[in-house]
Coordinates of C-alpha atoms in Angstrom, one line a residue:
M32 CA 90.1 -67.0 -37.7
A33 CA 86.5 -66.5 -38.8
G34 CA 85.1 -69.4 -40.7
A35 CA 88.1 -71.7 -39.9
A36 CA 87.2 -75.4 -40.1
L37 CA 87.2 -77.2 -36.7
D38 CA 86.0 -80.4 -35.2
L39 CA 84.0 -81.2 -32.1
D40 CA 87.2 -81.8 -30.0
A41 CA 88.0 -78.1 -30.3
I42 CA 84.6 -77.0 -28.9
R43 CA 83.6 -79.7 -26.4
P44 CA 82.8 -77.1 -23.7
C45 CA 79.9 -76.0 -25.9
L46 CA 78.3 -79.4 -25.4
E47 CA 78.1 -79.2 -21.6
G48 CA 74.4 -78.4 -21.5
A49 CA 74.9 -75.0 -19.8
I50 CA 73.4 -73.2 -22.8
P51 CA 70.7 -74.8 -25.0
V52 CA 71.5 -75.5 -28.6
V53 CA 69.7 -73.7 -31.4
M54 CA 68.7 -76.1 -34.2
A55 CA 67.5 -75.2 -37.7
T56 CA 65.8 -77.8 -39.9
C57 CA 63.5 -77.6 -43.0
D58 CA 60.9 -79.8 -44.5
L59 CA 60.9 -81.2 -48.0
D60 CA 59.3 -78.0 -49.3
G61 CA 62.1 -75.9 -47.8
T62 CA 60.1 -74.4 -45.0
P63 CA 62.5 -73.7 -42.2
N64 CA 62.0 -74.4 -38.5
V65 CA 64.1 -73.2 -35.6
T66 CA 64.0 -74.6 -32.1
Y67 CA 66.0 -75.1 -28.9
I68 CA 67.5 -78.4 -27.9
S69 CA 68.1 -79.1 -24.2
Q70 CA 71.1 -81.3 -24.4
A71 CA 73.9 -82.0 -27.0
E72 CA 76.3 -84.8 -26.2
Y73 CA 79.8 -85.3 -27.6
V74 CA 80.3 -88.8 -29.1
D75 CA 83.6 -88.3 -30.9
A76 CA 85.4 -85.7 -33.0
R77 CA 82.9 -86.3 -35.9
R78 CA 79.6 -87.2 -34.2
L79 CA 77.3 -85.8 -31.6
A80 CA 73.9 -86.7 -30.1
L81 CA 70.9 -84.5 -29.4
S82 CA 68.2 -85.2 -26.9
F83 CA 64.9 -86.3 -28.5
Q84 CA 62.1 -85.3 -26.1
F85 CA 59.0 -84.4 -28.2
F86 CA 57.2 -85.5 -31.4
N87 CA 57.2 -82.0 -33.0
K88 CA 57.9 -80.2 -36.2
T89 CA 61.7 -80.6 -35.7
R90 CA 61.3 -84.3 -35.4
R91 CA 59.2 -84.6 -38.5
N92 CA 61.7 -82.5 -40.5
V93 CA 64.7 -84.5 -39.4
L94 CA 63.0 -87.8 -40.4
A95 CA 62.0 -86.5 -43.8
N96 CA 65.1 -84.4 -44.5
P97 CA 68.0 -85.4 -42.3
V98 CA 70.0 -82.2 -42.5
A99 CA 70.4 -79.7 -39.7
E100 CA 72.3 -76.6 -38.8
L101 CA 73.2 -76.1 -35.1
L102 CA 74.3 -73.0 -33.3
V103 CA 76.3 -73.6 -30.0
V104 CA 77.8 -71.2 -27.5
H105 CA 81.0 -71.6 -25.5
P106 CA 80.0 -71.1 -21.8
G107 CA 83.3 -69.7 -20.9
N108 CA 83.7 -66.8 -23.4
G109 CA 80.4 -66.6 -25.3
A110 CA 82.0 -67.7 -28.7
L111 CA 79.5 -68.9 -31.3
Y112 CA 80.0 -71.9 -33.5
R113 CA 77.9 -73.3 -36.4
I114 CA 77.7 -77.0 -36.9
A115 CA 76.4 -78.7 -40.1
A116 CA 75.1 -82.1 -39.2
R117 CA 73.3 -85.1 -40.8
Y118 CA 70.9 -87.3 -38.8
L119 CA 72.0 -91.0 -38.6
H120 CA 69.9 -92.9 -36.2
T121 CA 68.2 -92.8 -32.7
E122 CA 69.3 -94.8 -29.7
T123 CA 66.7 -95.6 -27.0
E124 CA 69.0 -97.6 -24.6
G125 CA 72.6 -98.1 -23.8
A126 CA 75.5 -95.9 -22.5
L127 CA 74.9 -92.9 -24.7
F128 CA 71.2 -92.8 -24.0
E129 CA 71.8 -93.1 -20.2
R130 CA 74.4 -90.3 -20.2
I131 CA 72.1 -87.9 -21.9
K132 CA 69.2 -89.0 -19.7
A133 CA 71.3 -88.3 -16.6
K134 CA 72.4 -84.9 -17.8
L135 CA 68.9 -84.0 -18.9
S136 CA 67.6 -84.8 -15.5
G137 CA 70.1 -82.4 -14.0
I138 CA 69.1 -79.6 -16.4
A139 CA 65.4 -80.2 -15.7
S140 CA 66.0 -79.9 -11.9
H141 CA 68.1 -76.8 -12.4
T142 CA 65.4 -75.1 -14.6
G143 CA 62.3 -76.3 -12.6
M144 CA 61.2 -78.6 -15.4
S145 CA 61.6 -82.0 -13.7
G146 CA 58.0 -83.0 -14.5
V147 CA 58.2 -81.9 -18.1
F148 CA 61.5 -83.2 -19.5
R149 CA 61.4 -86.8 -20.6
L150 CA 64.0 -88.4 -22.9
R151 CA 62.6 -90.5 -25.7
G152 CA 65.9 -91.1 -27.5
A153 CA 69.4 -90.0 -28.3
D154 CA 69.5 -88.7 -31.9
V155 CA 73.0 -89.4 -33.3
Y156 CA 74.3 -87.0 -36.0
A157 CA 77.4 -87.0 -38.3
V158 CA 79.2 -83.7 -38.1
E159 CA 80.0 -82.4 -41.6
R160 CA 81.4 -79.0 -40.7
V161 CA 82.2 -76.9 -37.6
A162 CA 83.0 -73.2 -38.1
A163 CA 83.4 -70.2 -35.8
V164 CA 80.9 -67.3 -36.2
G165 CA 83.0 -64.2 -36.4
T166 CA 86.3 -63.9 -34.5
P167 CA 86.1 -65.9 -31.3
P168 CA 87.3 -64.1 -28.2
P169 CA 90.3 -65.5 -26.3
Q170 CA 89.8 -68.9 -24.6
P171 CA 89.3 -68.5 -20.9
A172 CA 92.1 -69.9 -18.7
P173 CA 91.3 -73.4 -17.4
A174 CA 90.0 -73.3 -13.9
G175 CA 92.0 -75.2 -11.2
P176 CA 95.1 -77.3 -11.7
S177 CA 96.3 -78.6 -15.1
R178 CA 94.4 -81.9 -15.5
L179 CA 97.3 -83.5 -17.4
S180 CA 99.8 -82.6 -14.7
A181 CA 97.3 -83.8 -12.0
L182 CA 96.9 -87.1 -14.0
R183 CA 100.6 -87.6 -14.2
R184 CA 101.2 -87.1 -10.4
C185 CA 98.3 -89.3 -9.5
A186 CA 99.4 -92.0 -12.0
Q187 CA 102.9 -92.0 -10.5
A188 CA 101.6 -92.4 -7.0
V189 CA 99.2 -95.1 -7.9
A190 CA 101.9 -97.0 -9.8
D191 CA 103.9 -97.3 -6.5
A192 CA 101.1 -99.1 -4.6
S193 CA 102.1 -102.2 -2.7
D194 CA 98.7 -103.9 -2.4
L195 CA 95.0 -103.4 -3.0
D196 CA 94.4 -101.5 0.2
N197 CA 97.4 -99.2 -0.5
L198 CA 96.1 -98.7 -4.0
V199 CA 92.7 -97.5 -2.8
E200 CA 94.4 -95.1 -0.4
R201 CA 96.7 -93.7 -3.1
L202 CA 93.9 -93.2 -5.6
L203 CA 91.7 -91.3 -3.3
D204 CA 94.5 -89.3 -1.8
G205 CA 95.7 -88.4 -5.2
V206 CA 92.3 -87.3 -6.5
V207 CA 91.8 -85.0 -3.5
A208 CA 95.3 -83.6 -3.5
H209 CA 95.8 -83.0 -7.3
F210 CA 92.4 -82.5 -8.8
G211 CA 91.0 -80.2 -6.2
V212 CA 88.2 -82.7 -5.3
R213 CA 87.0 -82.5 -1.7
H214 CA 84.5 -85.3 -1.8
A215 CA 85.2 -88.7 -3.3
M216 CA 84.4 -92.4 -2.7
L217 CA 85.5 -95.7 -4.2
L218 CA 83.1 -98.6 -4.6
M219 CA 83.7 -102.2 -5.7
L220 CA 81.4 -104.5 -7.6
D221 CA 79.5 -107.3 -5.9
A222 CA 78.7 -109.2 -9.1
A223 CA 76.6 -111.9 -7.5
G224 CA 74.5 -109.3 -5.6
N225 CA 74.1 -106.9 -8.5
R226 CA 75.3 -104.0 -6.4
L227 CA 78.4 -102.0 -5.4
Y228 CA 79.8 -101.5 -1.9
T229 CA 81.8 -98.6 -0.6
V230 CA 85.4 -99.5 0.3
A231 CA 86.7 -96.0 1.3
S232 CA 85.8 -92.3 0.9
R233 CA 87.2 -88.8 1.5
G234 CA 85.6 -85.6 2.7
Y235 CA 82.6 -86.9 4.5
G236 CA 81.9 -87.2 8.2
R237 CA 82.1 -91.0 8.1
S238 CA 83.8 -93.4 5.7
G239 CA 80.6 -95.3 4.8
A240 CA 82.7 -98.5 4.3
G241 CA 80.2 -101.2 3.6
S242 CA 77.3 -99.0 2.4
E243 CA 75.7 -100.3 -0.8
I244 CA 74.2 -99.1 -4.1
P245 CA 72.2 -101.4 -6.5
L246 CA 73.3 -101.4 -10.1
G247 CA 71.3 -98.9 -12.1
E248 CA 70.5 -96.7 -9.1
G249 CA 71.8 -93.1 -9.0
V250 CA 74.8 -91.7 -10.8
V251 CA 77.1 -94.5 -9.5
G252 CA 74.7 -97.4 -10.3
V253 CA 74.0 -96.1 -13.8
A254 CA 77.7 -95.7 -14.6
A255 CA 78.4 -99.2 -13.4
R256 CA 75.5 -100.8 -15.3
T257 CA 76.3 -99.0 -18.6
G258 CA 80.1 -99.1 -18.3
S259 CA 80.2 -95.4 -19.2
P260 CA 81.1 -92.3 -17.1
I261 CA 78.1 -90.3 -16.0
R262 CA 78.7 -86.6 -15.3
I263 CA 76.0 -84.2 -14.0
N264 CA 76.7 -80.5 -13.6
H265 CA 73.4 -79.5 -11.9
A266 CA 71.7 -81.0 -8.9
T267 CA 69.2 -83.6 -9.7
V268 CA 66.5 -85.4 -7.7
E269 CA 66.1 -88.4 -9.9
Y270 CA 69.8 -89.5 -9.6
A271 CA 70.3 -88.5 -5.9
Y272 CA 70.2 -92.1 -4.6
G273 CA 72.4 -91.3 -1.6
R274 CA 70.2 -88.5 -0.4
A275 CA 67.1 -90.6 -0.8
M276 CA 68.7 -93.4 1.2
R277 CA 69.8 -91.0 3.9
E278 CA 66.3 -89.4 4.2
G279 CA 64.8 -92.8 4.4
L280 CA 67.1 -93.9 7.1
S281 CA 67.0 -90.7 9.2
G282 CA 63.8 -91.6 11.0
R283 CA 64.2 -95.4 11.0
L284 CA 67.8 -96.4 10.7
L285 CA 67.6 -99.9 9.3
E286 CA 69.3 -102.4 11.5
R287 CA 71.5 -103.9 8.8
E288 CA 72.2 -100.9 6.6
I289 CA 75.2 -98.7 6.6
P290 CA 74.3 -95.1 5.5
L291 CA 75.9 -94.1 2.2
P292 CA 78.1 -91.0 2.6
G293 CA 77.4 -88.1 0.3
L294 CA 76.6 -84.4 0.0
A295 CA 73.1 -83.4 1.0
E296 CA 72.8 -81.0 -1.9
P297 CA 75.3 -81.8 -4.6
G298 CA 75.8 -79.4 -7.5
S299 CA 78.0 -81.6 -9.6
Q300 CA 78.7 -85.3 -9.7
L301 CA 80.9 -87.6 -11.8
A302 CA 80.9 -91.4 -11.6
V303 CA 83.7 -93.3 -13.5
P304 CA 83.4 -97.0 -14.0
M305 CA 86.7 -98.8 -13.6
A306 CA 87.2 -102.0 -15.7
S307 CA 90.0 -104.3 -16.7
A308 CA 90.0 -107.0 -19.5
G309 CA 86.3 -106.2 -20.1
Q310 CA 85.3 -106.8 -16.5
L311 CA 84.0 -104.1 -14.2
L312 CA 85.8 -103.9 -10.9
G313 CA 84.3 -100.7 -9.4
V314 CA 83.4 -97.1 -9.6
L315 CA 85.2 -93.9 -8.7
F316 CA 82.7 -91.2 -7.6
V317 CA 83.5 -87.5 -7.0
E318 CA 81.1 -84.7 -6.3
S319 CA 81.0 -81.0 -5.4
A320 CA 78.5 -78.5 -4.0
Q321 CA 79.1 -76.2 -6.9
D322 CA 77.3 -76.4 -10.3
M323 CA 79.4 -76.9 -13.4
H324 CA 82.4 -78.1 -11.3
F325 CA 83.5 -81.0 -13.4
S326 CA 84.6 -80.6 -17.1
W327 CA 85.3 -82.9 -20.0
D328 CA 89.0 -82.6 -19.0
D329 CA 88.2 -83.9 -15.5
E330 CA 86.2 -86.8 -17.0
D331 CA 89.0 -87.7 -19.4
A332 CA 91.6 -87.6 -16.7
L333 CA 89.7 -89.7 -14.2
V334 CA 88.6 -92.2 -16.8
T335 CA 92.3 -92.7 -17.6
L336 CA 93.2 -93.0 -13.9
G337 CA 90.4 -95.4 -13.4
A338 CA 91.7 -97.7 -16.1
Q339 CA 95.1 -97.7 -14.5
F340 CA 93.6 -98.5 -11.1
A341 CA 91.5 -101.4 -12.5
A342 CA 94.6 -103.0 -14.2
L343 CA 96.6 -102.7 -11.0
A344 CA 93.8 -103.9 -8.8
R345 CA 93.2 -106.9 -11.0
G346 CA 96.9 -107.8 -10.6
F347 CA 96.8 -107.5 -6.8
I348 CA 93.6 -109.5 -6.6
Q349 CA 95.2 -112.4 -8.6
C350 CA 98.4 -112.3 -6.6
A351 CA 96.5 -112.5 -3.3
E352 CA 95.1 -115.8 -4.4
V353 CA 98.6 -117.3 -4.3
P354 CA 100.1 -116.7 -0.8
D355 CA 103.9 -116.2 -0.6
D356 CA 106.0 -118.8 1.0
E357 CA 107.6 -116.6 3.7
E358 CA 106.6 -117.2 7.3
A359 CA 104.8 -114.3 8.8
A360 CA 106.6 -112.3 11.5
P361 CA 105.5 -113.4 14.9
A362 CA 102.5 -111.5 16.4
A363 CA 103.0 -109.1 19.2
P364 CA 102.2 -110.9 22.4
V365 CA 98.7 -110.5 23.8
H366 CA 98.6 -111.4 27.5
D367 CA 96.1 -114.2 28.0
A368 CA 95.3 -112.9 31.5
S369 CA 94.2 -109.5 30.1
V370 CA 92.0 -111.1 27.4
A371 CA 90.6 -113.7 29.8
G372 CA 89.8 -111.0 32.4
S373 CA 88.1 -108.7 29.8
A374 CA 84.3 -108.5 29.3
A375 CA 83.2 -110.9 26.6
L376 CA 82.5 -109.6 23.1
R377 CA 79.2 -111.0 22.0
V378 CA 79.4 -111.8 18.3
R379 CA 76.0 -112.7 16.7
H380 CA 76.1 -114.3 13.2
Y381 CA 72.8 -114.6 11.3
E382 CA 73.0 -117.5 8.8
A383 CA 70.2 -116.1 6.6
D384 CA 72.3 -113.2 5.2
D385 CA 75.7 -113.7 7.0
S386 CA 75.2 -110.4 8.9
V387 CA 77.4 -110.0 12.0
F388 CA 76.8 -107.9 15.1
L389 CA 79.5 -107.0 17.7
D390 CA 77.5 -106.7 20.9
D391 CA 74.6 -104.6 19.6
D392 CA 76.4 -102.8 16.8
Y393 CA 75.9 -104.0 13.2
L394 CA 79.2 -104.6 11.5
I395 CA 78.8 -106.2 8.1
K396 CA 76.9 -108.8 6.1
G397 CA 77.3 -111.0 3.0
V398 CA 80.6 -112.5 2.1
A399 CA 82.6 -110.3 4.4
G400 CA 80.3 -111.4 7.3
A401 CA 80.8 -115.0 6.5
V402 CA 84.6 -114.6 6.3
L403 CA 84.7 -112.9 9.8
W404 CA 82.5 -115.6 11.3
K405 CA 84.8 -118.4 10.0
L406 CA 87.9 -116.5 11.3
L407 CA 86.4 -116.0 14.8
S408 CA 85.1 -119.6 14.9
D409 CA 88.5 -121.0 14.1
H410 CA 90.1 -118.8 16.6
A411 CA 87.7 -119.7 19.4
R412 CA 88.0 -123.4 18.6
D413 CA 91.7 -123.8 17.8
G414 CA 93.3 -120.5 18.9
R415 CA 94.3 -119.8 15.2
T416 CA 95.4 -116.3 14.3
E417 CA 97.2 -116.9 10.9
F418 CA 95.1 -117.2 7.7
S419 CA 95.4 -117.1 3.9
N420 CA 93.2 -116.0 1.1
R421 CA 93.5 -119.4 -0.5
E422 CA 92.0 -121.3 2.4
L423 CA 89.1 -118.8 2.6
R424 CA 88.5 -119.3 -1.1
L425 CA 88.2 -123.1 -0.5
A426 CA 86.2 -123.0 2.7
P427 CA 82.7 -124.4 2.1
E428 CA 81.2 -122.5 5.0
I429 CA 81.9 -119.1 3.4
R430 CA 79.7 -120.0 0.4
L431 CA 81.5 -117.8 -2.1
P432 CA 79.3 -117.2 -5.1
E433 CA 80.0 -119.1 -8.3
I434 CA 80.5 -115.8 -10.1
G435 CA 84.2 -114.8 -9.5
D436 CA 84.1 -112.9 -6.2
N437 CA 86.7 -110.3 -5.3
L438 CA 87.8 -111.8 -2.0
E439 CA 90.7 -109.4 -1.6
A440 CA 88.4 -106.4 -1.8
R441 CA 86.1 -108.0 0.8
L442 CA 89.0 -108.3 3.2
V443 CA 89.9 -104.7 2.6
L444 CA 86.3 -103.7 3.3
L445 CA 86.2 -105.9 6.5
T446 CA 89.5 -104.5 7.7
R447 CA 88.2 -100.9 7.3
R448 CA 84.9 -101.6 8.8
L449 CA 86.5 -103.1 12.0
V450 CA 88.6 -99.9 12.3
D451 CA 85.5 -97.7 11.8
L452 CA 83.8 -99.4 14.7
Q453 CA 87.0 -99.4 16.8
A454 CA 86.3 -103.1 17.4
P455 CA 88.5 -105.3 19.6
V456 CA 89.0 -107.4 16.5
R457 CA 91.4 -106.4 13.8
L458 CA 93.0 -107.9 10.6
E459 CA 96.6 -107.3 9.9
K460 CA 98.3 -108.1 6.6
T461 CA 101.4 -110.3 7.0
G462 CA 102.3 -111.0 3.4
R463 CA 100.9 -111.6 0.0
G464 CA 97.6 -113.4 0.4
R465 CA 98.2 -113.7 4.2
F466 CA 96.8 -111.9 7.2
R467 CA 96.5 -112.2 11.0
L468 CA 93.5 -112.0 13.2
C469 CA 94.1 -109.9 16.4
V470 CA 91.6 -110.3 19.2
T471 CA 91.9 -108.3 22.5
R472 CA 88.7 -109.4 24.2
R473 CA 87.1 -112.8 25.1
L474 CA 84.7 -113.9 22.5
Q475 CA 81.1 -115.1 23.0
L476 CA 80.0 -116.5 19.6
V477 CA 76.2 -116.6 19.1
P478 CA 75.1 -118.4 15.9
V479 CA 71.5 -117.5 14.8
P480 CA 70.2 -120.2 12.4
R481 CA 67.8 -119.5 9.6
A482 CA 64.2 -119.1 10.7

């Protein structure tokens, strides 16, 4: 109905940045001024934020007379809405500022204005009234599967996970199967190293397990640093960390870097931080080659799913620190003659960064590298094959950081990395907080001390 009162929840698609916002202000003398605003951002049902880029007439008016009228357009059906708003304050850092900055970067790249657009602040407004202009046309049918139904199916699958590794599998499989996402990856936090490392992915030519992103870099790093989801619906150069890394590595593949998976030309990206009890555990990242692929509904659903993942992951991590009392099933026999007669696997371990090479292939570094070196050293010295998380946590040679380190996630990463390389060394889970080392070739351990 024309003129019917609404709130921002009813018109969130209008704040996607697909169509600029028309903003009308006036000075203290009543002289009006009308301009376009590049980005409007939903804050909650009664507040929004506008990108502040220039010191101009609009800015002077708002500071002198903090009343504004906005005209926004629904990108799906062209419906017009008027918003009466009152300026509250400007934020120049934090999650809201970073979200608008990321989206503005995408808009700038899309419109050829990358060298012009610069965000100075996020102007926050209280919304006093939202009203339709005329009779709105029918709402377009939502594209793709119902997000609520997809969330329900994913949540059910995730809730049935048996351990952290299985939880990762169920989350990524569910997102691909039920949300129509073709490209996704899951990264966990390395708090001591101020970076994230890829644990698993879907839709790329390689898993990328072990590849890293520093906090604050790209869409994923910004989402992790701010603790807020970052959604970009246009390709952007500034936030394409993965592409920059791949281009840098293409001509000179660094000896100890694993290439980050990702689309060469993404159209849309969404990074969702996953936290539990106020602590960040990781980030779920999805992307598409299409512009405007991810909606507010996608963001809401994946944020909810990410919270469930984080709570379950936290529980699995804590349980893994306390091994069960059951004896592990006996290992399948490996014939000593076949192992003894095989060519030796040369394992180099560099003490400086705990990087490990199998023959000439880089495997892993950091905590995961230190863990593998201890396992192989114990096996070569004592013939051991059975281990527990608890003993690794207490082992001084692993040098776990004082900051609480997610050892269980490191073991998941190491297990997947060994599979990726089809290495003659594998890890098999044998119970809660317990696992087995399987070696099918003779080992030649080569320690490389610090220079």
